[in-house]
Amino acid sequence: FPVTIVGDLVNVKFRDGNKNFKMVKDAELIFFGMQTLENRHAAIIVEGEWDALAAYEAGFGQDYPPTPNEDGEVVEHELGRYSVLSVPNGASKGSQRLEYLDNCSDWLASIDEFVIAVDGDEAGIALKDELVRRLGAEKCRIVEYPKNAPISLSDGSKRPPKDLNEVLVHLGVDALKSLVMCSQAIPVDGIYYLEDVFESMIQNFKKGVQLAPTTRFGEFDDFFRWKKGRNYRDWE
Protein backbone atom coordinates (compact mmCIF):
# COMPACT_ATOMS: atom_id res chain seq x y z
CA PHE A 1 0.00 0.00 0.00
CA PRO A 2 1.79 3.20 -1.13
CA VAL A 3 1.31 6.10 1.28
CA THR A 4 1.63 9.47 -0.43
CA ILE A 5 1.17 13.14 0.40
CA VAL A 6 1.15 15.95 -2.17
CA GLY A 7 2.30 13.41 -4.76
CA ASP A 8 5.35 12.31 -2.75
CA LEU A 9 5.80 8.71 -1.56
CA VAL A 10 6.52 8.88 2.19
CA ASN A 11 5.86 5.31 3.32
CA VAL A 12 4.85 1.85 2.10
CA LYS A 13 2.82 -0.66 4.08
CA PHE A 14 3.05 -4.37 3.32
CA ARG A 15 0.68 -7.22 4.11
CA ASP A 16 1.09 -10.96 3.56
CA GLY A 17 -1.52 -13.71 3.25
CA ASN A 18 -1.51 -14.29 7.01
CA LYS A 19 -2.39 -10.67 7.78
CA ASN A 20 1.10 -9.78 8.96
CA PHE A 21 1.91 -6.11 8.41
CA LYS A 22 5.04 -4.03 8.27
CA MET A 23 6.04 -0.53 7.13
CA VAL A 24 9.26 1.06 5.96
CA LYS A 25 11.52 1.61 8.95
CA ASP A 26 11.61 5.18 10.31
CA ALA A 27 9.23 6.46 7.61
CA GLU A 28 6.74 9.18 8.52
CA LEU A 29 3.37 7.99 9.80
CA ILE A 30 0.47 9.59 7.92
CA PHE A 31 -2.99 8.53 6.84
CA PHE A 32 -3.35 6.20 3.86
CA GLY A 33 -5.50 8.01 1.27
CA MET A 34 -4.23 11.56 1.77
CA GLN A 35 -4.56 12.17 -1.99
CA THR A 36 -8.37 12.05 -1.61
CA LEU A 37 -8.35 15.15 0.66
CA GLU A 38 -7.86 17.63 -2.17
CA ASN A 39 -10.72 20.16 -2.38
CA ARG A 40 -12.83 18.25 0.16
CA HIS A 41 -14.20 19.28 3.55
CA ALA A 42 -15.42 15.90 4.86
CA ALA A 43 -13.46 12.73 5.61
CA ILE A 44 -14.25 9.12 6.47
CA ILE A 45 -11.65 7.64 8.85
CA VAL A 46 -11.27 3.84 8.89
CA GLU A 47 -8.93 1.44 10.65
CA GLY A 48 -7.31 -0.35 7.71
CA GLU A 49 -6.49 -0.06 4.03
CA TRP A 50 -9.05 -2.70 3.02
CA ASP A 51 -11.78 -0.67 4.71
CA ALA A 52 -10.61 2.43 2.84
CA LEU A 53 -10.75 0.50 -0.44
CA ALA A 54 -14.22 -0.78 0.46
CA ALA A 55 -15.44 2.79 0.96
CA TYR A 56 -13.83 3.80 -2.34
CA GLU A 57 -15.46 0.81 -4.07
CA ALA A 58 -18.83 2.07 -2.78
CA GLY A 59 -18.19 5.46 -4.40
CA PHE A 60 -16.70 7.58 -1.61
CA GLY A 61 -13.53 9.55 -2.27
CA GLN A 62 -13.95 9.47 -6.03
CA ASP A 63 -14.11 12.48 -8.33
CA TYR A 64 -17.55 13.38 -9.64
CA PRO A 65 -18.29 16.29 -11.97
CA PRO A 66 -20.71 18.88 -10.48
CA THR A 67 -24.24 18.30 -11.75
CA PRO A 68 -27.31 20.57 -11.80
CA ASN A 69 -30.29 19.64 -9.62
CA GLU A 70 -33.94 20.00 -10.61
CA ASP A 71 -33.78 23.73 -9.90
CA GLY A 72 -30.78 24.17 -12.18
CA GLU A 73 -28.39 24.77 -9.28
CA VAL A 74 -25.00 23.08 -9.67
CA VAL A 75 -24.42 20.90 -6.60
CA GLU A 76 -21.71 18.62 -5.26
CA HIS A 77 -22.23 14.85 -5.51
CA GLU A 78 -23.27 13.41 -2.13
CA LEU A 79 -20.54 10.75 -2.20
CA GLY A 80 -17.87 12.89 -3.83
CA ARG A 81 -17.74 15.32 -0.90
CA TYR A 82 -15.97 12.70 1.24
CA SER A 83 -12.29 11.83 1.31
CA VAL A 84 -11.35 8.37 2.62
CA LEU A 85 -8.51 8.00 5.13
CA SER A 86 -7.09 4.98 6.96
CA VAL A 87 -5.01 5.20 10.11
CA PRO A 88 -1.52 3.87 9.31
CA ASN A 89 -1.05 1.40 12.14
CA GLY A 90 -4.49 0.13 13.08
CA ALA A 91 -5.82 0.21 16.63
CA SER A 92 -4.03 -1.13 19.65
CA LYS A 93 -5.60 -1.13 23.08
CA GLY A 94 -3.80 1.12 25.52
CA SER A 95 -1.58 2.85 22.95
CA GLN A 96 -3.20 5.97 21.53
CA ARG A 97 -0.37 8.33 20.64
CA LEU A 98 -1.81 8.98 17.15
CA GLU A 99 1.24 10.91 15.97
CA TYR A 100 -0.14 10.73 12.42
CA LEU A 101 -2.75 13.32 13.45
CA ASP A 102 0.03 15.77 14.22
CA ASN A 103 1.85 14.89 10.99
CA CYS A 104 -1.33 15.55 8.96
CA SER A 105 -2.71 18.46 10.98
CA ASP A 106 -2.16 21.08 8.26
CA TRP A 107 -4.18 19.03 5.76
CA LEU A 108 -6.94 18.15 8.26
CA ALA A 109 -7.49 21.78 9.28
CA SER A 110 -9.91 22.34 6.37
CA ILE A 111 -12.07 19.30 7.23
CA ASP A 112 -15.41 20.30 8.75
CA GLU A 113 -16.86 16.82 9.23
CA PHE A 114 -15.29 13.48 10.18
CA VAL A 115 -17.14 10.17 9.91
CA ILE A 116 -15.44 7.71 12.27
CA ALA A 117 -15.82 4.18 10.85
CA VAL A 118 -13.18 2.20 12.71
CA ASP A 119 -13.68 -1.40 13.88
CA GLY A 120 -16.37 -2.21 16.41
CA ASP A 121 -14.12 -4.27 18.71
CA GLU A 122 -12.61 -3.10 22.02
CA ALA A 123 -9.44 -1.67 20.45
CA GLY A 124 -11.48 0.06 17.75
CA ILE A 125 -13.74 1.66 20.34
CA ALA A 126 -10.69 3.02 22.19
CA LEU A 127 -9.36 4.41 18.90
CA LYS A 128 -12.73 5.99 18.10
CA ASP A 129 -12.88 7.71 21.49
CA GLU A 130 -9.37 9.13 21.09
CA LEU A 131 -10.06 10.33 17.54
CA VAL A 132 -13.22 12.08 18.72
CA ARG A 133 -11.31 13.68 21.61
CA ARG A 134 -8.53 14.91 19.34
CA LEU A 135 -10.63 15.98 16.35
CA GLY A 136 -13.52 17.50 18.34
CA ALA A 137 -16.88 15.92 19.10
CA GLU A 138 -18.69 18.75 17.32
CA LYS A 139 -17.04 17.70 14.03
CA CYS A 140 -17.50 13.93 14.35
CA ARG A 141 -20.18 11.44 13.36
CA ILE A 142 -20.03 7.76 14.30
CA VAL A 143 -20.81 4.73 12.12
CA GLU A 144 -22.87 2.11 13.99
CA TYR A 145 -22.54 -1.37 12.50
CA PRO A 146 -25.84 -3.28 12.17
CA LYS A 147 -26.38 -5.73 15.02
CA ASN A 148 -29.45 -7.29 13.37
CA ALA A 149 -27.62 -8.41 10.20
CA PRO A 150 -25.21 -11.21 11.25
CA ILE A 151 -22.66 -12.41 8.71
CA SER A 152 -21.47 -16.01 8.24
CA LEU A 153 -17.79 -16.66 8.98
CA SER A 154 -15.55 -19.36 7.51
CA ASP A 155 -15.79 -21.44 10.71
CA GLY A 156 -19.57 -21.56 10.46
CA SER A 157 -20.24 -19.07 13.23
CA LYS A 158 -22.14 -15.82 12.84
CA ARG A 159 -21.68 -12.32 14.23
CA PRO A 160 -22.47 -8.73 13.22
CA PRO A 161 -20.01 -7.06 10.81
CA LYS A 162 -17.22 -5.12 12.54
CA ASP A 163 -15.82 -2.96 9.72
CA LEU A 164 -16.68 -1.46 6.33
CA ASN A 165 -14.98 -4.22 4.36
CA GLU A 166 -17.18 -6.87 5.98
CA VAL A 167 -20.24 -4.72 5.32
CA LEU A 168 -19.31 -4.45 1.62
CA VAL A 169 -18.49 -8.16 1.21
CA HIS A 170 -21.48 -9.56 3.08
CA LEU A 171 -24.19 -6.89 2.90
CA GLY A 172 -23.36 -5.00 -0.29
CA VAL A 173 -22.65 -1.51 -1.58
CA ASP A 174 -26.01 0.01 -0.63
CA ALA A 175 -25.62 -1.11 2.99
CA LEU A 176 -22.17 0.51 3.19
CA LYS A 177 -23.45 3.76 1.69
CA SER A 178 -26.36 3.84 4.11
CA LEU A 179 -24.13 3.26 7.15
CA VAL A 180 -21.91 6.21 6.26
CA MET A 181 -24.65 8.58 5.14
CA CYS A 182 -26.79 7.80 8.22
CA SER A 183 -23.95 7.99 10.74
CA GLN A 184 -24.98 9.77 13.91
CA ALA A 185 -23.65 13.06 15.25
CA ILE A 186 -22.32 13.06 18.80
CA PRO A 187 -24.48 15.02 21.24
CA VAL A 188 -22.59 18.07 22.52
CA ASP A 189 -23.56 19.75 25.78
CA GLY A 190 -25.21 23.11 25.21
CA ILE A 191 -26.08 22.50 21.53
CA TYR A 192 -29.71 21.87 20.64
CA TYR A 193 -31.28 21.06 17.30
CA LEU A 194 -34.66 22.28 16.11
CA GLU A 195 -36.21 18.82 16.45
CA ASP A 196 -35.15 18.77 20.13
CA VAL A 197 -37.21 21.84 21.03
CA PHE A 198 -39.80 22.04 18.27
CA GLU A 199 -42.68 20.60 20.30
CA SER A 200 -42.10 22.98 23.22
CA MET A 201 -41.86 25.89 20.76
CA ILE A 202 -45.28 24.99 19.33
CA GLN A 203 -46.78 24.76 22.82
CA ASN A 204 -45.32 28.14 23.80
CA PHE A 205 -46.73 29.63 20.60
CA LYS A 206 -50.21 28.23 21.24
CA LYS A 207 -50.42 28.79 25.00
CA GLY A 208 -47.77 31.39 25.71
CA VAL A 209 -44.70 30.85 27.86
CA GLN A 210 -45.79 29.14 31.08
CA LEU A 211 -44.15 30.84 34.05
CA ALA A 212 -43.01 28.92 37.10
CA PRO A 213 -44.98 29.26 40.36
CA THR A 214 -44.80 32.62 42.13
CA THR A 215 -42.61 33.23 45.17
CA ARG A 216 -45.44 35.31 46.71
CA PHE A 217 -43.00 38.20 47.12
CA GLY A 218 -44.27 40.70 44.57
CA GLU A 219 -41.51 42.22 42.44
CA PHE A 220 -39.14 39.37 43.42
CA ASP A 221 -40.95 37.24 40.81
CA ASP A 222 -39.31 39.31 38.09
CA PHE A 223 -35.93 37.90 39.12
CA PHE A 224 -36.63 34.46 40.56
CA ARG A 225 -39.34 31.80 40.48
CA TRP A 226 -39.50 28.27 41.86
CA LYS A 227 -38.77 25.34 39.59
CA LYS A 228 -40.92 22.36 40.46
CA GLY A 229 -39.28 19.04 41.15
CA ARG A 230 -35.97 20.49 42.39
CA ASN A 231 -34.66 19.73 45.86
CA TYR A 232 -33.25 23.08 46.89
CA ARG A 233 -31.37 21.50 49.77
CA ASP A 234 -28.96 20.21 47.09
CA TRP A 235 -27.66 23.78 46.90
CA GLU A 236 -26.35 23.68 50.46
PDB file of C-alpha atoms in Angstrom:
ATOM      1  CA  PHE A   1       0.000   0.000   0.000  1.00  0.00           C
ATOM      2  CA  PRO A   2       1.795   3.204  -1.131  1.00  0.00           C
ATOM      3  CA  VAL A   3       1.311   6.101   1.277  1.00  0.00           C
ATOM      4  CA  THR A   4       1.632   9.473  -0.430  1.00  0.00           C
ATOM      5  CA  ILE A   5       1.168  13.138   0.403  1.00  0.00           C
ATOM      6  CA  VAL A   6       1.152  15.947  -2.174  1.00  0.00           C
ATOM      7  CA  GLY A   7       2.298  13.412  -4.763  1.00  0.00           C
ATOM      8  CA  ASP A   8       5.351  12.305  -2.752  1.00  0.00           C
ATOM      9  CA  LEU A   9       5.803   8.713  -1.561  1.00  0.00           C
ATOM     10  CA  VAL A  10       6.517   8.880   2.186  1.00  0.00           C
ATOM     11  CA  ASN A  11       5.855   5.309   3.318  1.00  0.00           C
ATOM     12  CA  VAL A  12       4.851   1.850   2.099  1.00  0.00           C
ATOM     13  CA  LYS A  13       2.825  -0.660   4.080  1.00  0.00           C
ATOM     14  CA  PHE A  14       3.050  -4.372   3.322  1.00  0.00           C
ATOM     15  CA  ARG A  15       0.676  -7.218   4.115  1.00  0.00           C
ATOM     16  CA  ASP A  16       1.088 -10.960   3.559  1.00  0.00           C
ATOM     17  CA  GLY A  17      -1.516 -13.708   3.250  1.00  0.00           C
ATOM     18  CA  ASN A  18      -1.515 -14.293   7.011  1.00  0.00           C
ATOM     19  CA  LYS A  19      -2.386 -10.666   7.782  1.00  0.00           C
ATOM     20  CA  ASN A  20       1.100  -9.785   8.964  1.00  0.00           C
ATOM     21  CA  PHE A  21       1.905  -6.105   8.411  1.00  0.00           C
ATOM     22  CA  LYS A  22       5.043  -4.029   8.272  1.00  0.00           C
ATOM     23  CA  MET A  23       6.037  -0.531   7.128  1.00  0.00           C
ATOM     24  CA  VAL A  24       9.262   1.059   5.956  1.00  0.00           C
ATOM     25  CA  LYS A  25      11.517   1.609   8.951  1.00  0.00           C
ATOM     26  CA  ASP A  26      11.609   5.181  10.310  1.00  0.00           C
ATOM     27  CA  ALA A  27       9.229   6.455   7.607  1.00  0.00           C
ATOM     28  CA  GLU A  28       6.742   9.184   8.524  1.00  0.00           C
ATOM     29  CA  LEU A  29       3.374   7.987   9.805  1.00  0.00           C
ATOM     30  CA  ILE A  30       0.470   9.591   7.920  1.00  0.00           C
ATOM     31  CA  PHE A  31      -2.995   8.530   6.837  1.00  0.00           C
ATOM     32  CA  PHE A  32      -3.353   6.204   3.865  1.00  0.00           C
ATOM     33  CA  GLY A  33      -5.500   8.010   1.270  1.00  0.00           C
ATOM     34  CA  MET A  34      -4.229  11.562   1.772  1.00  0.00           C
ATOM     35  CA  GLN A  35      -4.556  12.165  -1.986  1.00  0.00           C
ATOM     36  CA  THR A  36      -8.372  12.053  -1.606  1.00  0.00           C
ATOM     37  CA  LEU A  37      -8.347  15.149   0.658  1.00  0.00           C
ATOM     38  CA  GLU A  38      -7.860  17.631  -2.173  1.00  0.00           C
ATOM     39  CA  ASN A  39     -10.724  20.165  -2.378  1.00  0.00           C
ATOM     40  CA  ARG A  40     -12.832  18.251   0.163  1.00  0.00           C
ATOM     41  CA  HIS A  41     -14.197  19.276   3.547  1.00  0.00           C
ATOM     42  CA  ALA A  42     -15.423  15.896   4.857  1.00  0.00           C
ATOM     43  CA  ALA A  43     -13.463  12.731   5.612  1.00  0.00           C
ATOM     44  CA  ILE A  44     -14.255   9.116   6.470  1.00  0.00           C
ATOM     45  CA  ILE A  45     -11.652   7.637   8.847  1.00  0.00           C
ATOM     46  CA  VAL A  46     -11.270   3.842   8.892  1.00  0.00           C
ATOM     47  CA  GLU A  47      -8.926   1.440  10.649  1.00  0.00           C
ATOM     48  CA  GLY A  48      -7.312  -0.345   7.710  1.00  0.00           C
ATOM     49  CA  GLU A  49      -6.490  -0.058   4.033  1.00  0.00           C
ATOM     50  CA  TRP A  50      -9.047  -2.698   3.018  1.00  0.00           C
ATOM     51  CA  ASP A  51     -11.781  -0.670   4.711  1.00  0.00           C
ATOM     52  CA  ALA A  52     -10.605   2.432   2.844  1.00  0.00           C
ATOM     53  CA  LEU A  53     -10.746   0.504  -0.442  1.00  0.00           C
ATOM     54  CA  ALA A  54     -14.221  -0.784   0.461  1.00  0.00           C
ATOM     55  CA  ALA A  55     -15.437   2.794   0.961  1.00  0.00           C
ATOM     56  CA  TYR A  56     -13.835   3.797  -2.340  1.00  0.00           C
ATOM     57  CA  GLU A  57     -15.463   0.814  -4.071  1.00  0.00           C
ATOM     58  CA  ALA A  58     -18.833   2.071  -2.785  1.00  0.00           C
ATOM     59  CA  GLY A  59     -18.194   5.458  -4.403  1.00  0.00           C
ATOM     60  CA  PHE A  60     -16.700   7.578  -1.610  1.00  0.00           C
ATOM     61  CA  GLY A  61     -13.534   9.551  -2.268  1.00  0.00           C
ATOM     62  CA  GLN A  62     -13.947   9.469  -6.029  1.00  0.00           C
ATOM     63  CA  ASP A  63     -14.107  12.477  -8.326  1.00  0.00           C
ATOM     64  CA  TYR A  64     -17.547  13.383  -9.640  1.00  0.00           C
ATOM     65  CA  PRO A  65     -18.292  16.293 -11.972  1.00  0.00           C
ATOM     66  CA  PRO A  66     -20.711  18.880 -10.478  1.00  0.00           C
ATOM     67  CA  THR A  67     -24.236  18.304 -11.746  1.00  0.00           C
ATOM     68  CA  PRO A  68     -27.315  20.569 -11.802  1.00  0.00           C
ATOM     69  CA  ASN A  69     -30.288  19.643  -9.620  1.00  0.00           C
ATOM     70  CA  GLU A  70     -33.936  19.997 -10.609  1.00  0.00           C
ATOM     71  CA  ASP A  71     -33.779  23.728  -9.899  1.00  0.00           C
ATOM     72  CA  GLY A  72     -30.777  24.169 -12.176  1.00  0.00           C
ATOM     73  CA  GLU A  73     -28.390  24.768  -9.276  1.00  0.00           C
ATOM     74  CA  VAL A  74     -24.996  23.084  -9.671  1.00  0.00           C
ATOM     75  CA  VAL A  75     -24.421  20.900  -6.603  1.00  0.00           C
ATOM     76  CA  GLU A  76     -21.709  18.622  -5.255  1.00  0.00           C
ATOM     77  CA  HIS A  77     -22.232  14.853  -5.510  1.00  0.00           C
ATOM     78  CA  GLU A  78     -23.271  13.407  -2.132  1.00  0.00           C
ATOM     79  CA  LEU A  79     -20.541  10.752  -2.204  1.00  0.00           C
ATOM     80  CA  GLY A  80     -17.870  12.894  -3.830  1.00  0.00           C
ATOM     81  CA  ARG A  81     -17.745  15.321  -0.902  1.00  0.00           C
ATOM     82  CA  TYR A  82     -15.973  12.698   1.243  1.00  0.00           C
ATOM     83  CA  SER A  83     -12.295  11.829   1.306  1.00  0.00           C
ATOM     84  CA  VAL A  84     -11.350   8.369   2.620  1.00  0.00           C
ATOM     85  CA  LEU A  85      -8.506   7.997   5.133  1.00  0.00           C
ATOM     86  CA  SER A  86      -7.092   4.979   6.963  1.00  0.00           C
ATOM     87  CA  VAL A  87      -5.009   5.196  10.107  1.00  0.00           C
ATOM     88  CA  PRO A  88      -1.521   3.867   9.306  1.00  0.00           C
ATOM     89  CA  ASN A  89      -1.045   1.400  12.138  1.00  0.00           C
ATOM     90  CA  GLY A  90      -4.495   0.135  13.080  1.00  0.00           C
ATOM     91  CA  ALA A  91      -5.823   0.210  16.634  1.00  0.00           C
ATOM     92  CA  SER A  92      -4.027  -1.134  19.653  1.00  0.00           C
ATOM     93  CA  LYS A  93      -5.598  -1.130  23.079  1.00  0.00           C
ATOM     94  CA  GLY A  94      -3.798   1.122  25.525  1.00  0.00           C
ATOM     95  CA  SER A  95      -1.578   2.850  22.948  1.00  0.00           C
ATOM     96  CA  GLN A  96      -3.198   5.970  21.531  1.00  0.00           C
ATOM     97  CA  ARG A  97      -0.368   8.335  20.640  1.00  0.00           C
ATOM     98  CA  LEU A  98      -1.809   8.975  17.146  1.00  0.00           C
ATOM     99  CA  GLU A  99       1.241  10.908  15.966  1.00  0.00           C
ATOM    100  CA  TYR A 100      -0.140  10.729  12.420  1.00  0.00           C
ATOM    101  CA  LEU A 101      -2.752  13.317  13.446  1.00  0.00           C
ATOM    102  CA  ASP A 102       0.028  15.772  14.216  1.00  0.00           C
ATOM    103  CA  ASN A 103       1.846  14.885  10.992  1.00  0.00           C
ATOM    104  CA  CYS A 104      -1.325  15.550   8.960  1.00  0.00           C
ATOM    105  CA  SER A 105      -2.710  18.463  10.983  1.00  0.00           C
ATOM    106  CA  ASP A 106      -2.162  21.075   8.260  1.00  0.00           C
ATOM    107  CA  TRP A 107      -4.185  19.029   5.759  1.00  0.00           C
ATOM    108  CA  LEU A 108      -6.937  18.153   8.256  1.00  0.00           C
ATOM    109  CA  ALA A 109      -7.488  21.783   9.278  1.00  0.00           C
ATOM    110  CA  SER A 110      -9.907  22.342   6.372  1.00  0.00           C
ATOM    111  CA  ILE A 111     -12.069  19.298   7.229  1.00  0.00           C
ATOM    112  CA  ASP A 112     -15.412  20.298   8.753  1.00  0.00           C
ATOM    113  CA  GLU A 113     -16.865  16.817   9.234  1.00  0.00           C
ATOM    114  CA  PHE A 114     -15.289  13.480  10.185  1.00  0.00           C
ATOM    115  CA  VAL A 115     -17.140  10.168   9.907  1.00  0.00           C
ATOM    116  CA  ILE A 116     -15.440   7.713  12.270  1.00  0.00           C
ATOM    117  CA  ALA A 117     -15.819   4.183  10.849  1.00  0.00           C
ATOM    118  CA  VAL A 118     -13.176   2.197  12.707  1.00  0.00           C
ATOM    119  CA  ASP A 119     -13.683  -1.397  13.880  1.00  0.00           C
ATOM    120  CA  GLY A 120     -16.369  -2.206  16.414  1.00  0.00           C
ATOM    121  CA  ASP A 121     -14.121  -4.273  18.710  1.00  0.00           C
ATOM    122  CA  GLU A 122     -12.607  -3.097  22.016  1.00  0.00           C
ATOM    123  CA  ALA A 123      -9.436  -1.675  20.453  1.00  0.00           C
ATOM    124  CA  GLY A 124     -11.483   0.055  17.748  1.00  0.00           C
ATOM    125  CA  ILE A 125     -13.744   1.665  20.339  1.00  0.00           C
ATOM    126  CA  ALA A 126     -10.693   3.016  22.188  1.00  0.00           C
ATOM    127  CA  LEU A 127      -9.356   4.414  18.897  1.00  0.00           C
ATOM    128  CA  LYS A 128     -12.728   5.987  18.101  1.00  0.00           C
ATOM    129  CA  ASP A 129     -12.877   7.707  21.490  1.00  0.00           C
ATOM    130  CA  GLU A 130      -9.375   9.134  21.090  1.00  0.00           C
ATOM    131  CA  LEU A 131     -10.056  10.329  17.536  1.00  0.00           C
ATOM    132  CA  VAL A 132     -13.215  12.081  18.719  1.00  0.00           C
ATOM    133  CA  ARG A 133     -11.314  13.678  21.613  1.00  0.00           C
ATOM    134  CA  ARG A 134      -8.528  14.911  19.342  1.00  0.00           C
ATOM    135  CA  LEU A 135     -10.633  15.980  16.348  1.00  0.00           C
ATOM    136  CA  GLY A 136     -13.519  17.500  18.340  1.00  0.00           C
ATOM    137  CA  ALA A 137     -16.878  15.919  19.097  1.00  0.00           C
ATOM    138  CA  GLU A 138     -18.689  18.753  17.321  1.00  0.00           C
ATOM    139  CA  LYS A 139     -17.041  17.703  14.035  1.00  0.00           C
ATOM    140  CA  CYS A 140     -17.503  13.929  14.352  1.00  0.00           C
ATOM    141  CA  ARG A 141     -20.184  11.437  13.360  1.00  0.00           C
ATOM    142  CA  ILE A 142     -20.033   7.764  14.297  1.00  0.00           C
ATOM    143  CA  VAL A 143     -20.811   4.733  12.119  1.00  0.00           C
ATOM    144  CA  GLU A 144     -22.867   2.113  13.995  1.00  0.00           C
ATOM    145  CA  TYR A 145     -22.538  -1.369  12.499  1.00  0.00           C
ATOM    146  CA  PRO A 146     -25.840  -3.281  12.172  1.00  0.00           C
ATOM    147  CA  LYS A 147     -26.385  -5.731  15.017  1.00  0.00           C
ATOM    148  CA  ASN A 148     -29.452  -7.291  13.371  1.00  0.00           C
ATOM    149  CA  ALA A 149     -27.619  -8.414  10.201  1.00  0.00           C
ATOM    150  CA  PRO A 150     -25.208 -11.209  11.253  1.00  0.00           C
ATOM    151  CA  ILE A 151     -22.660 -12.411   8.710  1.00  0.00           C
ATOM    152  CA  SER A 152     -21.467 -16.010   8.239  1.00  0.00           C
ATOM    153  CA  LEU A 153     -17.790 -16.659   8.980  1.00  0.00           C
ATOM    154  CA  SER A 154     -15.547 -19.360   7.508  1.00  0.00           C
ATOM    155  CA  ASP A 155     -15.785 -21.442  10.710  1.00  0.00           C
ATOM    156  CA  GLY A 156     -19.570 -21.561  10.459  1.00  0.00           C
ATOM    157  CA  SER A 157     -20.238 -19.068  13.229  1.00  0.00           C
ATOM    158  CA  LYS A 158     -22.143 -15.818  12.842  1.00  0.00           C
ATOM    159  CA  ARG A 159     -21.685 -12.317  14.229  1.00  0.00           C
ATOM    160  CA  PRO A 160     -22.473  -8.725  13.224  1.00  0.00           C
ATOM    161  CA  PRO A 161     -20.006  -7.060  10.808  1.00  0.00           C
ATOM    162  CA  LYS A 162     -17.223  -5.125  12.537  1.00  0.00           C
ATOM    163  CA  ASP A 163     -15.820  -2.963   9.724  1.00  0.00           C
ATOM    164  CA  LEU A 164     -16.678  -1.458   6.333  1.00  0.00           C
ATOM    165  CA  ASN A 165     -14.975  -4.223   4.364  1.00  0.00           C
ATOM    166  CA  GLU A 166     -17.177  -6.870   5.979  1.00  0.00           C
ATOM    167  CA  VAL A 167     -20.241  -4.725   5.322  1.00  0.00           C
ATOM    168  CA  LEU A 168     -19.314  -4.453   1.623  1.00  0.00           C
ATOM    169  CA  VAL A 169     -18.495  -8.163   1.206  1.00  0.00           C
ATOM    170  CA  HIS A 170     -21.483  -9.561   3.079  1.00  0.00           C
ATOM    171  CA  LEU A 171     -24.192  -6.886   2.902  1.00  0.00           C
ATOM    172  CA  GLY A 172     -23.359  -4.997  -0.295  1.00  0.00           C
ATOM    173  CA  VAL A 173     -22.652  -1.507  -1.584  1.00  0.00           C
ATOM    174  CA  ASP A 174     -26.010   0.007  -0.631  1.00  0.00           C
ATOM    175  CA  ALA A 175     -25.618  -1.109   2.991  1.00  0.00           C
ATOM    176  CA  LEU A 176     -22.171   0.511   3.188  1.00  0.00           C
ATOM    177  CA  LYS A 177     -23.448   3.763   1.691  1.00  0.00           C
ATOM    178  CA  SER A 178     -26.363   3.838   4.108  1.00  0.00           C
ATOM    179  CA  LEU A 179     -24.131   3.256   7.151  1.00  0.00           C
ATOM    180  CA  VAL A 180     -21.910   6.206   6.259  1.00  0.00           C
ATOM    181  CA  MET A 181     -24.652   8.585   5.142  1.00  0.00           C
ATOM    182  CA  CYS A 182     -26.791   7.804   8.218  1.00  0.00           C
ATOM    183  CA  SER A 183     -23.946   7.990  10.737  1.00  0.00           C
ATOM    184  CA  GLN A 184     -24.979   9.768  13.906  1.00  0.00           C
ATOM    185  CA  ALA A 185     -23.650  13.062  15.247  1.00  0.00           C
ATOM    186  CA  ILE A 186     -22.316  13.057  18.795  1.00  0.00           C
ATOM    187  CA  PRO A 187     -24.482  15.020  21.241  1.00  0.00           C
ATOM    188  CA  VAL A 188     -22.587  18.067  22.518  1.00  0.00           C
ATOM    189  CA  ASP A 189     -23.565  19.749  25.778  1.00  0.00           C
ATOM    190  CA  GLY A 190     -25.214  23.114  25.208  1.00  0.00           C
ATOM    191  CA  ILE A 191     -26.082  22.501  21.532  1.00  0.00           C
ATOM    192  CA  TYR A 192     -29.715  21.873  20.645  1.00  0.00           C
ATOM    193  CA  TYR A 193     -31.283  21.064  17.298  1.00  0.00           C
ATOM    194  CA  LEU A 194     -34.659  22.278  16.111  1.00  0.00           C
ATOM    195  CA  GLU A 195     -36.213  18.821  16.445  1.00  0.00           C
ATOM    196  CA  ASP A 196     -35.152  18.769  20.125  1.00  0.00           C
ATOM    197  CA  VAL A 197     -37.206  21.835  21.033  1.00  0.00           C
ATOM    198  CA  PHE A 198     -39.803  22.038  18.273  1.00  0.00           C
ATOM    199  CA  GLU A 199     -42.683  20.599  20.305  1.00  0.00           C
ATOM    200  CA  SER A 200     -42.101  22.979  23.223  1.00  0.00           C
ATOM    201  CA  MET A 201     -41.862  25.891  20.763  1.00  0.00           C
ATOM    202  CA  ILE A 202     -45.284  24.987  19.330  1.00  0.00           C
ATOM    203  CA  GLN A 203     -46.777  24.757  22.821  1.00  0.00           C
ATOM    204  CA  ASN A 204     -45.324  28.144  23.796  1.00  0.00           C
ATOM    205  CA  PHE A 205     -46.726  29.633  20.595  1.00  0.00           C
ATOM    206  CA  LYS A 206     -50.208  28.227  21.244  1.00  0.00           C
ATOM    207  CA  LYS A 207     -50.421  28.785  25.005  1.00  0.00           C
ATOM    208  CA  GLY A 208     -47.774  31.390  25.710  1.00  0.00           C
ATOM    209  CA  VAL A 209     -44.704  30.847  27.860  1.00  0.00           C
ATOM    210  CA  GLN A 210     -45.794  29.138  31.081  1.00  0.00           C
ATOM    211  CA  LEU A 211     -44.150  30.836  34.045  1.00  0.00           C
ATOM    212  CA  ALA A 212     -43.014  28.917  37.097  1.00  0.00           C
ATOM    213  CA  PRO A 213     -44.977  29.264  40.365  1.00  0.00           C
ATOM    214  CA  THR A 214     -44.804  32.624  42.131  1.00  0.00           C
ATOM    215  CA  THR A 215     -42.611  33.225  45.175  1.00  0.00           C
ATOM    216  CA  ARG A 216     -45.437  35.310  46.713  1.00  0.00           C
ATOM    217  CA  PHE A 217     -43.003  38.200  47.122  1.00  0.00           C
ATOM    218  CA  GLY A 218     -44.270  40.703  44.570  1.00  0.00           C
ATOM    219  CA  GLU A 219     -41.513  42.216  42.438  1.00  0.00           C
ATOM    220  CA  PHE A 220     -39.143  39.369  43.420  1.00  0.00           C
ATOM    221  CA  ASP A 221     -40.949  37.235  40.809  1.00  0.00           C
ATOM    222  CA  ASP A 222     -39.306  39.313  38.086  1.00  0.00           C
ATOM    223  CA  PHE A 223     -35.931  37.899  39.123  1.00  0.00           C
ATOM    224  CA  PHE A 224     -36.626  34.463  40.555  1.00  0.00           C
ATOM    225  CA  ARG A 225     -39.339  31.800  40.480  1.00  0.00           C
ATOM    226  CA  TRP A 226     -39.497  28.268  41.864  1.00  0.00           C
ATOM    227  CA  LYS A 227     -38.774  25.341  39.589  1.00  0.00           C
ATOM    228  CA  LYS A 228     -40.925  22.359  40.463  1.00  0.00           C
ATOM    229  CA  GLY A 229     -39.275  19.036  41.148  1.00  0.00           C
ATOM    230  CA  ARG A 230     -35.974  20.486  42.389  1.00  0.00           C
ATOM    231  CA  ASN A 231     -34.660  19.726  45.855  1.00  0.00           C
ATOM    232  CA  TYR A 232     -33.245  23.076  46.889  1.00  0.00           C
ATOM    233  CA  ARG A 233     -31.366  21.499  49.772  1.00  0.00           C
ATOM    234  CA  ASP A 234     -28.957  20.212  47.092  1.00  0.00           C
ATOM    235  CA  TRP A 235     -27.658  23.784  46.901  1.00  0.00           C
ATOM    236  CA  GLU A 236     -26.350  23.675  50.465  1.00  0.00           C
TER     237      GLU A 236
END
